[in-house]
mmCIF file of C-alpha atoms and ligand atoms in Angstrom:
data_model
loop_
_atom_site.group_PDB
_atom_site.id
_atom_site.type_symbol
_atom_site.label_atom_id
_atom_site.label_comp_id
_atom_site.label_asym_id
_atom_site.label_seq_id
_atom_site.Cartn_x
_atom_site.Cartn_y
_atom_site.Cartn_z
ATOM 1 C CA MET A 1 13.175 32.123 -10.596
ATOM 2 C CA SER A 2 13.799 30.842 -7.056
ATOM 3 C CA GLU A 3 14.481 27.165 -6.420
ATOM 4 C CA PRO A 4 11.259 25.579 -5.113
ATOM 5 C CA TYR A 5 13.082 22.648 -3.532
ATOM 6 C CA SER A 6 15.450 22.535 -0.558
ATOM 7 C CA ALA A 7 19.044 21.379 -0.997
ATOM 8 C CA LYS A 8 18.113 18.143 0.783
ATOM 9 C CA VAL A 9 15.334 17.397 -1.693
ATOM 10 C CA VAL A 10 17.686 18.046 -4.605
ATOM 11 C CA ASP A 11 20.323 15.776 -3.025
ATOM 12 C CA HIS A 12 17.865 12.897 -2.570
ATOM 13 C CA VAL A 13 16.522 13.302 -6.111
ATOM 14 C CA HIS A 14 20.015 13.071 -7.576
ATOM 15 C CA ASN A 15 21.342 10.473 -5.103
ATOM 16 C CA PRO A 16 18.365 8.459 -3.878
ATOM 17 C CA ARG A 17 19.175 6.132 -0.979
ATOM 18 C CA ASN A 18 18.197 2.468 -0.820
ATOM 19 C CA VAL A 19 16.901 2.130 -4.385
ATOM 20 C CA GLY A 20 16.166 -1.373 -5.650
ATOM 21 C CA SER A 21 14.518 -4.529 -4.412
ATOM 22 C CA LEU A 22 15.312 -6.925 -1.563
ATOM 23 C CA ASP A 23 15.532 -10.653 -2.185
ATOM 24 C CA ASP A 24 14.895 -11.416 1.477
ATOM 25 C CA ALA A 25 12.040 -8.955 2.024
ATOM 26 C CA ASN A 26 9.184 -10.385 4.066
ATOM 27 C CA VAL A 27 6.841 -7.438 3.439
ATOM 28 C CA VAL A 28 6.235 -5.828 0.044
ATOM 29 C CA VAL A 29 3.801 -2.930 -0.178
ATOM 30 C CA GLN A 30 2.674 -0.692 -2.988
ATOM 31 C CA ALA A 31 1.112 2.734 -2.872
ATOM 32 C CA GLY A 32 -0.226 4.848 -5.667
ATOM 33 C CA ASP A 33 -1.400 8.402 -6.015
ATOM 34 C CA PRO A 34 -4.538 8.459 -8.151
ATOM 35 C CA SER A 35 -4.221 12.201 -8.696
ATOM 36 C CA CYS A 36 -1.035 11.805 -10.760
ATOM 37 C CA GLY A 37 -0.798 8.069 -11.510
ATOM 38 C CA ASP A 38 2.547 7.678 -9.748
ATOM 39 C CA ALA A 39 3.389 4.509 -7.841
ATOM 40 C CA LEU A 40 5.829 3.294 -5.212
ATOM 41 C CA VAL A 41 6.890 -0.132 -3.933
ATOM 42 C CA PHE A 42 8.746 -0.753 -0.666
ATOM 43 C CA PHE A 43 10.594 -4.034 -0.058
ATOM 44 C CA ILE A 44 11.102 -4.448 3.669
ATOM 45 C CA LYS A 45 12.763 -6.971 5.929
ATOM 46 C CA ILE A 46 11.145 -6.884 9.356
ATOM 47 C CA GLU A 47 12.334 -8.973 12.286
ATOM 48 C CA ASN A 48 10.879 -8.842 15.783
ATOM 49 C CA GLU A 49 9.001 -5.587 15.074
ATOM 50 C CA VAL A 50 12.143 -3.851 13.773
ATOM 51 C CA ILE A 51 12.904 -2.750 10.203
ATOM 52 C CA ARG A 52 16.220 -4.430 9.450
ATOM 53 C CA ASP A 53 16.399 -3.389 5.781
ATOM 54 C CA ILE A 54 14.316 -1.474 3.231
ATOM 55 C CA LYS A 55 14.567 -0.606 -0.448
ATOM 56 C CA PHE A 56 12.205 1.027 -2.904
ATOM 57 C CA LEU A 57 11.297 1.278 -6.564
ATOM 58 C CA ILE A 58 9.272 4.168 -7.879
ATOM 59 C CA LYS A 59 7.636 5.720 -10.877
ATOM 60 C CA GLY A 60 7.114 9.251 -9.753
ATOM 61 C CA CYS A 61 8.095 12.884 -9.642
ATOM 62 C CA GLY A 62 11.222 14.278 -7.999
ATOM 63 C CA ALA A 63 9.409 14.966 -4.745
ATOM 64 C CA ALA A 64 8.162 11.381 -4.644
ATOM 65 C CA ILE A 65 11.706 10.079 -5.199
ATOM 66 C CA ALA A 66 13.105 12.341 -2.460
ATOM 67 C CA THR A 67 10.379 11.539 0.059
ATOM 68 C CA SER A 68 10.661 7.794 -0.535
ATOM 69 C CA SER A 69 14.445 7.975 -0.273
ATOM 70 C CA ILE A 70 14.501 9.863 3.010
ATOM 71 C CA ALA A 71 11.659 7.715 4.358
ATOM 72 C CA THR A 72 13.906 4.656 3.995
ATOM 73 C CA GLU A 73 16.572 6.428 6.044
ATOM 74 C CA LEU A 74 14.058 7.529 8.666
ATOM 75 C CA VAL A 75 12.712 4.020 9.293
ATOM 76 C CA MET A 76 15.884 1.941 8.927
ATOM 77 C CA GLY A 77 16.471 0.167 12.242
ATOM 78 C CA LYS A 78 13.296 1.593 13.771
ATOM 79 C CA THR A 79 10.536 -0.283 15.568
ATOM 80 C CA LEU A 80 7.148 -0.587 13.896
ATOM 81 C CA ASP A 81 5.592 1.619 16.588
ATOM 82 C CA GLU A 82 8.114 4.299 15.643
ATOM 83 C CA VAL A 83 7.255 3.823 11.962
ATOM 84 C CA LEU A 84 3.589 4.459 12.759
ATOM 85 C CA THR A 85 4.477 7.897 14.131
ATOM 86 C CA LEU A 86 5.932 8.911 10.753
ATOM 87 C CA ASP A 87 3.580 10.957 8.590
ATOM 88 C CA ASP A 88 3.748 13.131 5.490
ATOM 89 C CA GLN A 89 4.581 16.237 7.543
ATOM 90 C CA LYS A 90 7.510 14.598 9.315
ATOM 91 C CA ILE A 91 8.884 13.293 6.032
ATOM 92 C CA ALA A 92 8.609 16.767 4.496
ATOM 93 C CA THR A 93 10.248 18.333 7.563
ATOM 94 C CA ALA A 94 13.151 15.884 7.301
ATOM 95 C CA LEU A 95 13.709 17.243 3.795
ATOM 96 C CA ASP A 96 13.615 20.842 5.077
ATOM 97 C CA GLY A 97 10.158 21.271 3.602
ATOM 98 C CA LEU A 98 8.264 20.686 0.373
ATOM 99 C CA PRO A 99 6.178 23.041 -1.729
ATOM 100 C CA GLU A 100 2.521 22.768 -0.646
ATOM 101 C CA GLU A 101 1.484 21.327 -4.005
ATOM 102 C CA LYS A 102 3.980 18.481 -3.490
ATOM 103 C CA MET A 103 2.835 17.389 -0.028
ATOM 104 C CA HIS A 104 0.663 14.667 -1.559
ATOM 105 C CA CYS A 105 3.870 13.043 -2.848
ATOM 106 C CA SER A 106 5.208 12.500 0.688
ATOM 107 C CA ASN A 107 1.877 11.015 1.721
ATOM 108 C CA MET A 108 2.545 8.134 -0.682
ATOM 109 C CA ALA A 109 5.615 7.013 1.303
ATOM 110 C CA ALA A 110 3.922 7.489 4.682
ATOM 111 C CA SER A 111 0.808 5.560 3.715
ATOM 112 C CA ALA A 112 2.871 2.726 2.219
ATOM 113 C CA LEU A 113 4.921 2.387 5.418
ATOM 114 C CA HIS A 114 1.787 2.312 7.560
ATOM 115 C CA ALA A 115 0.374 -0.374 5.260
ATOM 116 C CA ALA A 116 3.598 -2.351 5.670
ATOM 117 C CA VAL A 117 3.218 -2.341 9.446
ATOM 118 C CA ALA A 118 -0.397 -3.481 9.128
ATOM 119 C CA GLN A 119 0.583 -6.212 6.683
ATOM 120 C CA TYR A 120 3.366 -7.501 8.923
ATOM 121 C CA ARG A 121 1.237 -7.488 12.062
ATOM 122 C CA SER A 122 -1.788 -9.050 10.411
ATOM 123 C CA THR A 123 0.073 -11.806 8.618
ATOM 124 C CA ILE A 124 3.625 -12.602 9.673
ATOM 125 C CA ALA A 125 3.344 -11.581 13.291
ATOM 126 C CA GLY A 126 -0.205 -12.889 13.512
ATOM 127 C CA LYS A 127 -1.413 -9.847 15.402
ATOM 128 C CA THR A 128 -4.571 -7.857 15.003
ATOM 129 C CA MET A 129 -4.325 -4.966 12.564
ATOM 130 C CA PRO A 130 -4.103 -1.613 14.343
ATOM 131 C CA VAL A 131 -7.083 0.677 14.109
ATOM 132 C CA SER A 132 -6.069 3.866 12.338
HETATM 133 FE FE1 FES B 201 2.875 12.129 -8.427
HETATM 134 FE FE2 FES B 201 4.510 13.604 -6.998
HETATM 135 S S1 FES B 201 3.334 14.227 -8.706
HETATM 136 S S2 FES B 201 3.867 11.586 -6.594
#
């Protein structure tokens, strides 16, 4: 049987980056996938529209762990406008692809990050929420 996951996915499943919580997070967002019941929480420290630090906790499948892990690497140090350009396809591409039936797992991380931007801008930064 051929391996359905790329070497990068396997690496992130076995060695997930930025796992845990952040005591000094100023944005905490959750996302869930109703189709499987899995759930993800991001703890994020945002300063001046830049992600200074991010960690995550998850109850999910291997693909969800890998996509959340690489998503933290992709957004670390990035501006919130850059975060809004990240979607499920880009996360999957960064992992050298995901099986089609696992694409919904990467959507969980992307939607949570977009919600984090909206939460920060609508509360802490006092800006209007972006129309998506
Ligand atoms: Fe639930 Fe992957 S099967 S997030």
